[in-house]
Tab-separated table of C-alpha atoms and ligand atoms in Angstrom:
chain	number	residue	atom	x	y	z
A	1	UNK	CA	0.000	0.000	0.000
A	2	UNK	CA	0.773	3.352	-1.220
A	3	UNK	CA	0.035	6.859	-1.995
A	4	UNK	CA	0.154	5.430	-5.466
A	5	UNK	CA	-2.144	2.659	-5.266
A	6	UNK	CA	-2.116	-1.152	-3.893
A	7	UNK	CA	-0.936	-4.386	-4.960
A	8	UNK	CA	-0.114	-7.576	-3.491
A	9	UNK	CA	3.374	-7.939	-2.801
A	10	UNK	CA	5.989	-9.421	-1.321
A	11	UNK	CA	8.348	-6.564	0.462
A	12	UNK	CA	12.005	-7.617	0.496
A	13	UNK	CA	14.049	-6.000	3.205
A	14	UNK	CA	17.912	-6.262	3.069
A	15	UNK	CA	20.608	-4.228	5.477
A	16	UNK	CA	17.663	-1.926	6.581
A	17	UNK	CA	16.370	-0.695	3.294
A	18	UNK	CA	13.863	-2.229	0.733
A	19	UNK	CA	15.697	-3.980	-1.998
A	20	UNK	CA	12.543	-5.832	-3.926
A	21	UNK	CA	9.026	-5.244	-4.230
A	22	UNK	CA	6.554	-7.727	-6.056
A	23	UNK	CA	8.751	-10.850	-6.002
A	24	UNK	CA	11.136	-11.426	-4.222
A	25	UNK	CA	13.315	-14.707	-3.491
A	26	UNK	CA	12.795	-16.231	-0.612
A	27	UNK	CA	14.724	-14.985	2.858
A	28	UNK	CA	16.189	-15.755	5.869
A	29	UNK	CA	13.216	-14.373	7.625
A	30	UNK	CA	9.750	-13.800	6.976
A	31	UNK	CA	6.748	-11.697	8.282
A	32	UNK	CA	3.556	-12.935	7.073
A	33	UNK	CA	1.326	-10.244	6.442
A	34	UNK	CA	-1.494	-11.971	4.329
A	35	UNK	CA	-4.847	-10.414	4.997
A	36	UNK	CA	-3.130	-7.715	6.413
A	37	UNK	CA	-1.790	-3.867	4.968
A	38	UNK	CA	2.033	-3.043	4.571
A	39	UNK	CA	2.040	0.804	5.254
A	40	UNK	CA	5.533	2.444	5.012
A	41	UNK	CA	6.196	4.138	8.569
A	42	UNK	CA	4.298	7.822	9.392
A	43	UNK	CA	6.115	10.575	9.221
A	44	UNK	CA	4.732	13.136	12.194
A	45	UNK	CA	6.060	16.760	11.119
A	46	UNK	CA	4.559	18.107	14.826
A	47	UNK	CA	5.832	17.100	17.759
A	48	UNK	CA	7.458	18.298	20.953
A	49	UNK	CA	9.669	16.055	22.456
A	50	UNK	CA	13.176	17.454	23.106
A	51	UNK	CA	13.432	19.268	26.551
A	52	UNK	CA	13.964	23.272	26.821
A	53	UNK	CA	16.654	24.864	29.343
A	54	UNK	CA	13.901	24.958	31.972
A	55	UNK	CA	11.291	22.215	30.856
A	56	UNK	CA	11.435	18.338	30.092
A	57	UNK	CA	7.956	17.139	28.583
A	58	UNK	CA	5.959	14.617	29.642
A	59	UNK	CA	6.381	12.382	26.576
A	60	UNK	CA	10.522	12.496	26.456
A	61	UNK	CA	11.986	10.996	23.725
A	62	UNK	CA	12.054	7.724	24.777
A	63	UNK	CA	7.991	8.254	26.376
A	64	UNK	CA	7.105	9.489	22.817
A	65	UNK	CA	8.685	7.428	20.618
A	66	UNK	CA	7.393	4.459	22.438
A	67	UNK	CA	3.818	5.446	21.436
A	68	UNK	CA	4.964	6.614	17.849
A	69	UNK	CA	6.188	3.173	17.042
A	70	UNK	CA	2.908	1.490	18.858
A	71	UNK	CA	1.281	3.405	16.297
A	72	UNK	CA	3.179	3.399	13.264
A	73	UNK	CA	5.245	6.260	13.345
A	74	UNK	CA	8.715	5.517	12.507
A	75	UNK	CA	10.015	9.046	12.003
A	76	UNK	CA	8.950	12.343	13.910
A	77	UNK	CA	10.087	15.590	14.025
A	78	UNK	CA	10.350	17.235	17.442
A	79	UNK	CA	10.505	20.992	17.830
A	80	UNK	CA	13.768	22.690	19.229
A	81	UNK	CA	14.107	26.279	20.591
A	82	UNK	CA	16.664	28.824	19.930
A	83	UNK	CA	19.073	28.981	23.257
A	84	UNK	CA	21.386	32.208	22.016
A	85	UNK	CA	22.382	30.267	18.628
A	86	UNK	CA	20.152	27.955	16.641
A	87	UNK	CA	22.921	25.393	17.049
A	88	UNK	CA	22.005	24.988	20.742
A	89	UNK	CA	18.889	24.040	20.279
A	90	UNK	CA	19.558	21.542	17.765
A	91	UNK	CA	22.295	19.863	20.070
A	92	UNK	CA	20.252	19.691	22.899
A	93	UNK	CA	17.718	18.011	20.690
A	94	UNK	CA	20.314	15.331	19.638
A	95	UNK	CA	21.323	14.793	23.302
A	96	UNK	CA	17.742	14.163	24.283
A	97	UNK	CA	17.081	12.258	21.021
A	98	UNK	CA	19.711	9.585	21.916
A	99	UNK	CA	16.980	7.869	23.883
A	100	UNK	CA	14.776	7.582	20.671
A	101	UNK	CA	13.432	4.760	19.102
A	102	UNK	CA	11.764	5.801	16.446
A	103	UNK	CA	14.108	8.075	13.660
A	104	UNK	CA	13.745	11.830	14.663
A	105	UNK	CA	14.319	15.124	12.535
A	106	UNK	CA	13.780	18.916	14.214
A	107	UNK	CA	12.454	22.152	13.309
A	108	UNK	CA	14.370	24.936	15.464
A	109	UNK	CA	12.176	27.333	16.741
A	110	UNK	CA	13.610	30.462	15.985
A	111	UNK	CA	12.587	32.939	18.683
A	112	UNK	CA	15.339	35.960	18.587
A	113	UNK	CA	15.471	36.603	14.364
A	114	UNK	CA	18.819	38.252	14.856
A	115	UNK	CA	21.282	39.084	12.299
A	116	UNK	CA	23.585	36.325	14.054
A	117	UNK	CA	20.498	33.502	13.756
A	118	UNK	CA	20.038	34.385	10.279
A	119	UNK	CA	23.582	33.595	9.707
A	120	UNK	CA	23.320	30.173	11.343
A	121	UNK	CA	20.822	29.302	8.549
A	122	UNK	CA	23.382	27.616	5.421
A	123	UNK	CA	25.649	25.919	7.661
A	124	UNK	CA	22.604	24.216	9.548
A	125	UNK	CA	20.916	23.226	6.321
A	126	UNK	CA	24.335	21.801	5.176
A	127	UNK	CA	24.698	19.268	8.265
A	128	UNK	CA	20.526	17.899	7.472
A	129	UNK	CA	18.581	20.232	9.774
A	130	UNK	CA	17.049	22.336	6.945
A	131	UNK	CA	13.977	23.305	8.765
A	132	UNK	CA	12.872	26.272	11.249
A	133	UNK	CA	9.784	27.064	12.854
A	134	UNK	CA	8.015	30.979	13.650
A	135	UNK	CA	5.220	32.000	15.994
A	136	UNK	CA	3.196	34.943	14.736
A	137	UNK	CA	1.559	34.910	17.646
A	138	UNK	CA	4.482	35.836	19.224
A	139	UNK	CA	3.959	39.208	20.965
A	140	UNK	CA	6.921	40.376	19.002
A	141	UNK	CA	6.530	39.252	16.158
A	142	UNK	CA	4.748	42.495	14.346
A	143	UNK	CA	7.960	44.615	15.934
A	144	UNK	CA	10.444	42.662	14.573
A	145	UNK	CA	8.576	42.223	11.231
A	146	UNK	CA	11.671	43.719	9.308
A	147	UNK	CA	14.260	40.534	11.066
A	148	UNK	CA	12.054	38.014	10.412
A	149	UNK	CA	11.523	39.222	6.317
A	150	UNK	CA	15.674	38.747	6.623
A	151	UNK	CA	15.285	35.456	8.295
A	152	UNK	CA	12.632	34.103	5.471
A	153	UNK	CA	15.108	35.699	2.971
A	154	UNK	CA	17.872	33.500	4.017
A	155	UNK	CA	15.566	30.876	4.983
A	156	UNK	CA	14.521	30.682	0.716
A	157	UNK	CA	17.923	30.757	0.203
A	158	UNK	CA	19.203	28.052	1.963
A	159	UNK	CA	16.527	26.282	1.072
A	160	UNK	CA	14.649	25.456	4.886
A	161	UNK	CA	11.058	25.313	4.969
A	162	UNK	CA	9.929	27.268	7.667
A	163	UNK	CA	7.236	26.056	10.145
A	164	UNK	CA	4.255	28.640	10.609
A	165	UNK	CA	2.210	28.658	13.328
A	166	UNK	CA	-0.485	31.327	12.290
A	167	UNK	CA	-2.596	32.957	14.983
A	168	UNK	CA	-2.819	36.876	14.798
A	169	UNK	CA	-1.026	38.155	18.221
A	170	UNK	CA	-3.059	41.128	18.168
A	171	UNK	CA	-6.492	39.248	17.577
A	172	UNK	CA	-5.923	36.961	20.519
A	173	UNK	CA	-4.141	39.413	23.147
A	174	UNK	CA	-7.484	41.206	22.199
A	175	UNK	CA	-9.848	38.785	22.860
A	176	UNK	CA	-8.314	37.361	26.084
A	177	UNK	CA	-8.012	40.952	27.537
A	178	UNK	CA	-11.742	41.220	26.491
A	179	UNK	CA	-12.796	38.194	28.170
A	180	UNK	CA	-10.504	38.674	31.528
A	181	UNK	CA	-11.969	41.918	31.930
A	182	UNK	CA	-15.610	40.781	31.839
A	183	UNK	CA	-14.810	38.172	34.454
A	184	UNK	CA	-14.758	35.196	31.874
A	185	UNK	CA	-11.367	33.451	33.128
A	186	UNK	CA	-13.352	30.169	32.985
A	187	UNK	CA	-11.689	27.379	30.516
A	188	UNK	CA	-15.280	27.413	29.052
A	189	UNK	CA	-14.262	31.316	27.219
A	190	UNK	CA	-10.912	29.421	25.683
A	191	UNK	CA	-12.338	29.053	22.051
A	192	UNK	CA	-13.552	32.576	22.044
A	193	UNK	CA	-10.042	33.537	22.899
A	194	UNK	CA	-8.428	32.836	19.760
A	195	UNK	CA	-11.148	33.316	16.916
A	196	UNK	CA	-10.623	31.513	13.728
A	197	UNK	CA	-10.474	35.214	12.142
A	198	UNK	CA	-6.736	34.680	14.053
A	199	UNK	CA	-5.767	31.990	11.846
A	200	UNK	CA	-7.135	33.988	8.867
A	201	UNK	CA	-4.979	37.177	9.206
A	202	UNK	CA	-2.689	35.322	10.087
A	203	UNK	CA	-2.013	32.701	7.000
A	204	UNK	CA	-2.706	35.959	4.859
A	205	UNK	CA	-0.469	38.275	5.994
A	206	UNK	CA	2.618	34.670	5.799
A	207	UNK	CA	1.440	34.085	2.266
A	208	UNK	CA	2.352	37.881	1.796
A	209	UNK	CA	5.466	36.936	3.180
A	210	UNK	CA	6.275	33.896	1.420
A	211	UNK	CA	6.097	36.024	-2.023
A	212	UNK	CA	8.193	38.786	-0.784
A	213	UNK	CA	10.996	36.424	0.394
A	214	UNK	CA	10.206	33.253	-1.735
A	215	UNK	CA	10.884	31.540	1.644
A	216	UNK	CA	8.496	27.811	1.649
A	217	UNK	CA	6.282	27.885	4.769
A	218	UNK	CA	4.769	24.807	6.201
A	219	UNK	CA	1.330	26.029	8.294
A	220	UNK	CA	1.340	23.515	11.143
A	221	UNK	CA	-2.331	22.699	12.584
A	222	UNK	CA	-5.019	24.661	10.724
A	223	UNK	CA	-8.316	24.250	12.442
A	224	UNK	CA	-11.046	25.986	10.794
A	225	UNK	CA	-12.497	26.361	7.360
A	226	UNK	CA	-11.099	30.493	7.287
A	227	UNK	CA	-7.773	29.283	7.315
A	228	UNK	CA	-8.221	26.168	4.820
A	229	UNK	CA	-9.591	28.861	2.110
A	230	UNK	CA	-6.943	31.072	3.249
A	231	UNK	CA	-4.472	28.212	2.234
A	232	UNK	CA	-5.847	27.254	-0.762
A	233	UNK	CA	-5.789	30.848	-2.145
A	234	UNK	CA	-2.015	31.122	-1.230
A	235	UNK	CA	-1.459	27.608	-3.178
A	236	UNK	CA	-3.532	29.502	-6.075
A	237	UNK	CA	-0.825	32.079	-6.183
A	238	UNK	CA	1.428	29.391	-7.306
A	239	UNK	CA	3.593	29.864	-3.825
A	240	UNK	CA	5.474	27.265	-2.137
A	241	UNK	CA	2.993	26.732	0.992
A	242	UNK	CA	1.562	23.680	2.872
A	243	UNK	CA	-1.094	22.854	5.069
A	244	UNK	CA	-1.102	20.600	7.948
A	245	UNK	CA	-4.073	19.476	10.416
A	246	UNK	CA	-4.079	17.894	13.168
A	247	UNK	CA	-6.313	14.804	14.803
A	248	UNK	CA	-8.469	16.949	17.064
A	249	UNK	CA	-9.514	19.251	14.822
A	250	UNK	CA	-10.912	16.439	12.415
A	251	UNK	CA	-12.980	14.173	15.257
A	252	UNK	CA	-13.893	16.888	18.596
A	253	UNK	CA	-15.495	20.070	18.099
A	254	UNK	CA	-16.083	22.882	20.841
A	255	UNK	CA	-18.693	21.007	22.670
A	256	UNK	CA	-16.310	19.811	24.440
A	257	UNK	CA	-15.777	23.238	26.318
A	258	UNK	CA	-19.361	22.887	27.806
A	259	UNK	CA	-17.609	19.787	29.904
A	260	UNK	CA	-16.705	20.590	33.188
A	261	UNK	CA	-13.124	18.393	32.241
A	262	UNK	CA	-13.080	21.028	29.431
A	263	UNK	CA	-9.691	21.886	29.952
A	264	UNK	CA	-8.334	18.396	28.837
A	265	UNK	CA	-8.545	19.331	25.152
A	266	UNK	CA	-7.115	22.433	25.526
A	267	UNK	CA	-4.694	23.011	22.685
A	268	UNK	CA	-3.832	26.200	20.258
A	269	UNK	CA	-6.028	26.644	18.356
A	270	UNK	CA	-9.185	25.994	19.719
A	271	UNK	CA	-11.116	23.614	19.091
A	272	UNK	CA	-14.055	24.282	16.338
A	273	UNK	CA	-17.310	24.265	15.115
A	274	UNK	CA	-18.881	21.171	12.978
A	275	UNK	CA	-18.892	23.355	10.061
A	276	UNK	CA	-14.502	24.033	10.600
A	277	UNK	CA	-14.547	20.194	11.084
A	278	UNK	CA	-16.595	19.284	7.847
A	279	UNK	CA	-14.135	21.742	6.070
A	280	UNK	CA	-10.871	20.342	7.568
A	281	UNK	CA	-11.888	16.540	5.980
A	282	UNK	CA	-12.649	18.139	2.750
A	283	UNK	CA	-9.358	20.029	2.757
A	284	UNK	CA	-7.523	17.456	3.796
A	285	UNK	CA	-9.223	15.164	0.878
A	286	UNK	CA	-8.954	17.568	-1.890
A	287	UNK	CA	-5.275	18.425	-1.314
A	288	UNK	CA	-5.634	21.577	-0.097
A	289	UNK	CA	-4.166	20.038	3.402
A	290	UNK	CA	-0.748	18.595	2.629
A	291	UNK	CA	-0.375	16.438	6.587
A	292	UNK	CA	-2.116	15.359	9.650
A	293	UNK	CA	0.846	15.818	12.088
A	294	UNK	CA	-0.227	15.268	15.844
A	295	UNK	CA	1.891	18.356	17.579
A	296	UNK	CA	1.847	15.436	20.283
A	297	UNK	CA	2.762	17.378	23.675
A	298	UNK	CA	0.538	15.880	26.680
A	299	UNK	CA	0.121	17.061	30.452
A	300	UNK	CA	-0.711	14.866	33.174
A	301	UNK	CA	-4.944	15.172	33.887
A	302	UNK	CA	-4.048	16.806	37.189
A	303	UNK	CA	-2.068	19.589	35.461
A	304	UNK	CA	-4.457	20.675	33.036
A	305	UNK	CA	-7.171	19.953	35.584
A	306	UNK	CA	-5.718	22.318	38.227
A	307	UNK	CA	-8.046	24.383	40.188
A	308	UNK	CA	-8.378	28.119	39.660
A	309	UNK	CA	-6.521	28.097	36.192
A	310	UNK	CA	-8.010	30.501	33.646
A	311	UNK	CA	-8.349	30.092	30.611
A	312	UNK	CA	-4.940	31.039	29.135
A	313	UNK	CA	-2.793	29.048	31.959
A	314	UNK	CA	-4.299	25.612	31.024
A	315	UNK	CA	-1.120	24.171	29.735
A	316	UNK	CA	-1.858	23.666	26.127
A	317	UNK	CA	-1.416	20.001	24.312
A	318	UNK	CA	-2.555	16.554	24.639
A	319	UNK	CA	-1.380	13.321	23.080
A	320	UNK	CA	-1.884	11.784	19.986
A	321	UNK	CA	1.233	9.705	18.796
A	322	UNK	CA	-0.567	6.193	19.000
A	323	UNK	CA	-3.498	6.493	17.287
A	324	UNK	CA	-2.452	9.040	14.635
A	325	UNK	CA	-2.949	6.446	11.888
A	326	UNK	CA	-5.616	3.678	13.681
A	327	UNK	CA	-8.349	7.082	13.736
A	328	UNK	CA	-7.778	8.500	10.481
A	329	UNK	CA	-8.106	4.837	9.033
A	330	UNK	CA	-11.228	4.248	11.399
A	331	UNK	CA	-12.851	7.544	10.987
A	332	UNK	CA	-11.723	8.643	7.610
A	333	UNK	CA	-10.923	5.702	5.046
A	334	UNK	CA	-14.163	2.962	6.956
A	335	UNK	CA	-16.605	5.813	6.881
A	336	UNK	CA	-15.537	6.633	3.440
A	337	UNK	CA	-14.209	10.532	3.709
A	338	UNK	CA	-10.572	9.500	2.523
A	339	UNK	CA	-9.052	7.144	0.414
A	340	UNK	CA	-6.161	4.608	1.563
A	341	UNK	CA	-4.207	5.697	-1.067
A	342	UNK	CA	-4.979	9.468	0.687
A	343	UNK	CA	-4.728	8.246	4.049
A	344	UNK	CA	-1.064	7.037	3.359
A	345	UNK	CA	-0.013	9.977	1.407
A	346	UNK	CA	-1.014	12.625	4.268
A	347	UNK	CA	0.841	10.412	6.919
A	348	UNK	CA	3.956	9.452	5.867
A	349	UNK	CA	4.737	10.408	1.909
A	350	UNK	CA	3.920	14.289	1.497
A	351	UNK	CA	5.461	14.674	5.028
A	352	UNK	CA	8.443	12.944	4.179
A	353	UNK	CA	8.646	14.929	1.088
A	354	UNK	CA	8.001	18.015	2.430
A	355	UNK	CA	10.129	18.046	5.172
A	356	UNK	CA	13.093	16.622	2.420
A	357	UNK	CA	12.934	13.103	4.331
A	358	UNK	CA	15.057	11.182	1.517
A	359	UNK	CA	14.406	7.733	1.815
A	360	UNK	CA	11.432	7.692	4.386
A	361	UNK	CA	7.373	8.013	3.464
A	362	UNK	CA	6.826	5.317	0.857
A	363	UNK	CA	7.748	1.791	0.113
A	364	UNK	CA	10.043	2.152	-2.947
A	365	UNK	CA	13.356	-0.108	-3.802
A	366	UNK	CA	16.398	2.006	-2.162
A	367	UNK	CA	13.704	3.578	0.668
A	368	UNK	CA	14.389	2.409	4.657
A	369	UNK	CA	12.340	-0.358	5.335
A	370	UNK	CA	10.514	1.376	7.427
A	371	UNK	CA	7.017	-0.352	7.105
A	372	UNK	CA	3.885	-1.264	9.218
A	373	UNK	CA	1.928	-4.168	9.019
A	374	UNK	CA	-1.954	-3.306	9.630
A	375	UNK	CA	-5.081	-5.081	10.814
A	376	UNK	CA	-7.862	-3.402	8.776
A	377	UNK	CA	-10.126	-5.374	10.974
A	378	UNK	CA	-8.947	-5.073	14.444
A	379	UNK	CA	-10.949	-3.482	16.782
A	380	UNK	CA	-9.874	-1.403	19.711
A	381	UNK	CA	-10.942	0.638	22.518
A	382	UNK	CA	-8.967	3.539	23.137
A	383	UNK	CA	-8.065	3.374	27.260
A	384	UNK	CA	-5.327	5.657	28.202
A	385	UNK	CA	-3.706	2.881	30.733
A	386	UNK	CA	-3.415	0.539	27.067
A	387	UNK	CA	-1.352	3.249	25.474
A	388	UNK	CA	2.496	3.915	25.798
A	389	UNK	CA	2.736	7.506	26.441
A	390	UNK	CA	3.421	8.653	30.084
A	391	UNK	CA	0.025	10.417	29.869
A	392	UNK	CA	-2.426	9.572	32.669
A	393	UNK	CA	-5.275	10.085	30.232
A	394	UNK	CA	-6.210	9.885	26.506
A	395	UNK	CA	-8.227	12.902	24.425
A	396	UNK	CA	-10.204	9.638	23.085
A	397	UNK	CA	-11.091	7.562	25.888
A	398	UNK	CA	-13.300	5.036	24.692
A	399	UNK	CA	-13.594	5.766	21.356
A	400	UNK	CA	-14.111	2.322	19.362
A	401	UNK	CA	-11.514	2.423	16.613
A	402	UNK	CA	-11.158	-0.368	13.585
A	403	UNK	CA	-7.911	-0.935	12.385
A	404	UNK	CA	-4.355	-1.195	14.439
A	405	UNK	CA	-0.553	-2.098	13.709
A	406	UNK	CA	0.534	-5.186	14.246
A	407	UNK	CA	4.255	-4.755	13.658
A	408	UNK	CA	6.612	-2.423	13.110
A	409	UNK	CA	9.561	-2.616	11.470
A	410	UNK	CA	12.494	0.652	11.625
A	411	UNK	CA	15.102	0.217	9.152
A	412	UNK	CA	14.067	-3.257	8.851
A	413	UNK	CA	14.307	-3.991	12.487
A	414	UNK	CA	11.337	-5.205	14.592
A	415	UNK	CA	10.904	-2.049	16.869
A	416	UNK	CA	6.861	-3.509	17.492
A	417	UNK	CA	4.843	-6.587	17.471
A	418	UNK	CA	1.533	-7.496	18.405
A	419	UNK	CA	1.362	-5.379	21.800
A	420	UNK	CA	5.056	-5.255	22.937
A	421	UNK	CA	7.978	-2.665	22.396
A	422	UNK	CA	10.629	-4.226	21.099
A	423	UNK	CA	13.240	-1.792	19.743
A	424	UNK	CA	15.363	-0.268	22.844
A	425	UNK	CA	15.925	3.437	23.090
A	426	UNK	CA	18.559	4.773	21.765
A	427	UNK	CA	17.431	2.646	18.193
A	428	UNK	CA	16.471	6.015	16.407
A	429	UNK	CA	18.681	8.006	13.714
A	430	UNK	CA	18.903	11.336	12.953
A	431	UNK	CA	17.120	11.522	9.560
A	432	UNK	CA	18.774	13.645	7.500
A	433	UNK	CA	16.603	16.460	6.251
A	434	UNK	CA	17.446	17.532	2.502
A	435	UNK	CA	17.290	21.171	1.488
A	436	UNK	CA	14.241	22.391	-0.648
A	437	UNK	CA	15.631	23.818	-3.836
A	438	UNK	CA	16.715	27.506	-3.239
A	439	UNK	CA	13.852	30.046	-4.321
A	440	UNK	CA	16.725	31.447	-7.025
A	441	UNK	CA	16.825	27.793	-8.156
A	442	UNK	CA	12.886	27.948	-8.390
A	443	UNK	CA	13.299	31.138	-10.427
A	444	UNK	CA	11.391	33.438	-7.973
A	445	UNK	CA	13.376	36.050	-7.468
B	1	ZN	ZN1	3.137	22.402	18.345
């Protein structure tokens, strides 16, 4: 199984990589997967993993990739952050990443666009860490508008894609001063707090960006249908720009927030109405959505739970890693609203491709042998205490869900099987992330 199409196949699988599809000769050992699906591994673009000066998450590494590989993710890509050069942020990445098991990648948050960042940009994309990642909502970000053109500018040219997370400062430092002033600190006011109007001005005033600087931007977890059109008229312009969703925003809407355990699916953004949903699974059918990439970053229930919190303290996140690819089969290809064929291409090959992934995303002679064997059939009920991330409760507690991974394999090595971790921490690579052709190259500028 592909995002081409299907066949049945034999895969073979020699010094990690896939050296033979169709048929292949027997081997020394074989994995029978008849009746089953051979996926190649997820690629999760979103993720927060790697530790900050003052903070380690929840889901470490070794936490996170332990559900990623339960699930079918064999390669995710963990946000960094800036500490004085770019470089730090990577290396503290790679320290913490030695207790992966799954193949890891970054995107360094860039948080001070100095001259001296900017600079860091070609030598990091030359040692395979060609991507960064910007926060409009950052309440700088309008001030230093002029460093961060620079940092696109040399961004385009060094051929990184550049992360986007697009909510309007201004819109939501509005509403939340709004709300706190009527007396609506309640978690109940959070949607209200950051409008989908946010995401709108937001993605519009990037894709002005990305055709001032020819600079590729990735827009990580779109939620409503605002920012989908907003998307799809950027792509219309013919500019280098991509659209990822994630899980919650295609299966929970804001009814949620009328729960008094509201604050459990608090994430940024919101979540939406049925009419953002309905327009998220027809983006993310019709191509105007590239990814669904989890931005997996959980909080024990007692911390999101804590008494008194308003709205804006609830630490934002939850966990998704482990049934990334067992909901979007269940809920999108059984009930008909995606394709296989679509389902595999959103989860592992256009994020391997857009991130520059070389050798990851697809099952293709010379790729890793990074591949899943899938139940279509199995039947599951999500129960936090069943899953592998440190998280003391699940976003989709008892949701019935058809379809589950067997077996993993990582570079041809049994990482998963049938319940039980298998690979050992410290069994993840850096995967080596290719530059995007320079915008000059692209004949842009
Ligand atoms: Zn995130």
């Amino acid at each position: 199984m592909t995002a081409r199409g299907s066949s049945r196949a034999d895969v073979g699988v020699k010094d990690g990589r896939i050296v033979a599809v169709g048929d292949v000769p027997r081997a020394e050992r074989e994995l029978d997967a008849s009746g089953k699906l051979i996926l190649p591994g997820c690629v999760d673009l979103h993720t927060h993993l790697a530790s900050t000066p003052t903070f380690t998450p929840l889901d470490d590494f070794e936490h996170g990739t332990r559900a990623a590989i339960a699930g079918g993710v064999t390669t995710v890509c963990s946000m960094v952050y800036q500490e004085g050069t770019l470089r730090a942020g990577i290396e503290r990445g790679m320290r913490d990443a030695g207790r992966s098991l799954a193949d890891f990648a970054f995107h360094v948050v860039v948080t001070d666009p100095s001259d001296a960042a900017t600079g860091e940009l070609p030598s990091l994309a030359a040692d395979g860490h060609a991507g960064l990642k910007v926060f409009m909502v950052a309440p700088h970000f309008d001030e230093r508008i002029s460093d961060y053109v620079r940092l696109l500018r040399a961004a385009a040219e060094a051929g990184m894609l550049v992360a986007v997370h697009a909510e309007d400062h201004a819109i939501v430092a509005r509403a939340t001063a709004e709300l706190h002033s009527a007396g609506h600190d309640d978690v109940r006011y959070f949607p209200e707090s950051r409008p989908p109007e946010a995401e709108d001005v937001a993605i519009r005033s990037a894709t002005q960006l990305a055709a001032k600087t020819g600079a590729a931007l990735y827009f990580v977890h779109l939620s409503s249908r605002v920012a989908v059109a907003a998307l799809a008229e950027a792509k219309a312009r013919g500019l280098v720009v991509f659209g990822e969703t994630r899980p919650l925003y295609l299966y929970l809407t804001r009814e949620r927030f009328e729960r008094p355990d509201a604050a459990l699916w608090v994430g940024q953004p919101p979540l939406r109405e049925r009419d953002d949903v309905d327009a998220v699974w027809d983006a993310l059918r019709s191509g105007v959505l590239d990814t669904v990439g989890t931005d997996h970053y959980p909080h024990r229930r007692a911390a999101k739970l804590a008494p008194g919190l308003a709205f804006d303290r609830v630490p934002p996140g939850v966990a998704n890693l482990e049934t990334l690819l067992p909901m979007l089969h269940s809920e999108g290809v059984r009930r008909g609203r995606l394709t296989l064929e679509r389902m595999v291409d959103v989860l592992a090959t256009s994020p391997a491709r857009i991130a520059g992934l070389q050798g990851k995303g697809d099952i293709a002679v010379g790729s890793d042998a990074d591949l899943v064997i899938f139940d279509p059939d199995l039947v599951r009920t999500i129960h936090a205490s069943e899953m592998h991330s440190a998280c003391d409760y699940d976003p989709y507690e008892g949701w019935e869900v058809t379809g589950w991974p067997t077996l993993t394999l990582l570079r041809g090595q049994t990482a998963y099987a049938d319940g039980e971790i298998v690979a050992m921490p410290g069994q993840g690579r850096l995967a080596v992330r290719q530059a995007l052709q320079s915008s000059r190259a692209r004949g842009m500028e």
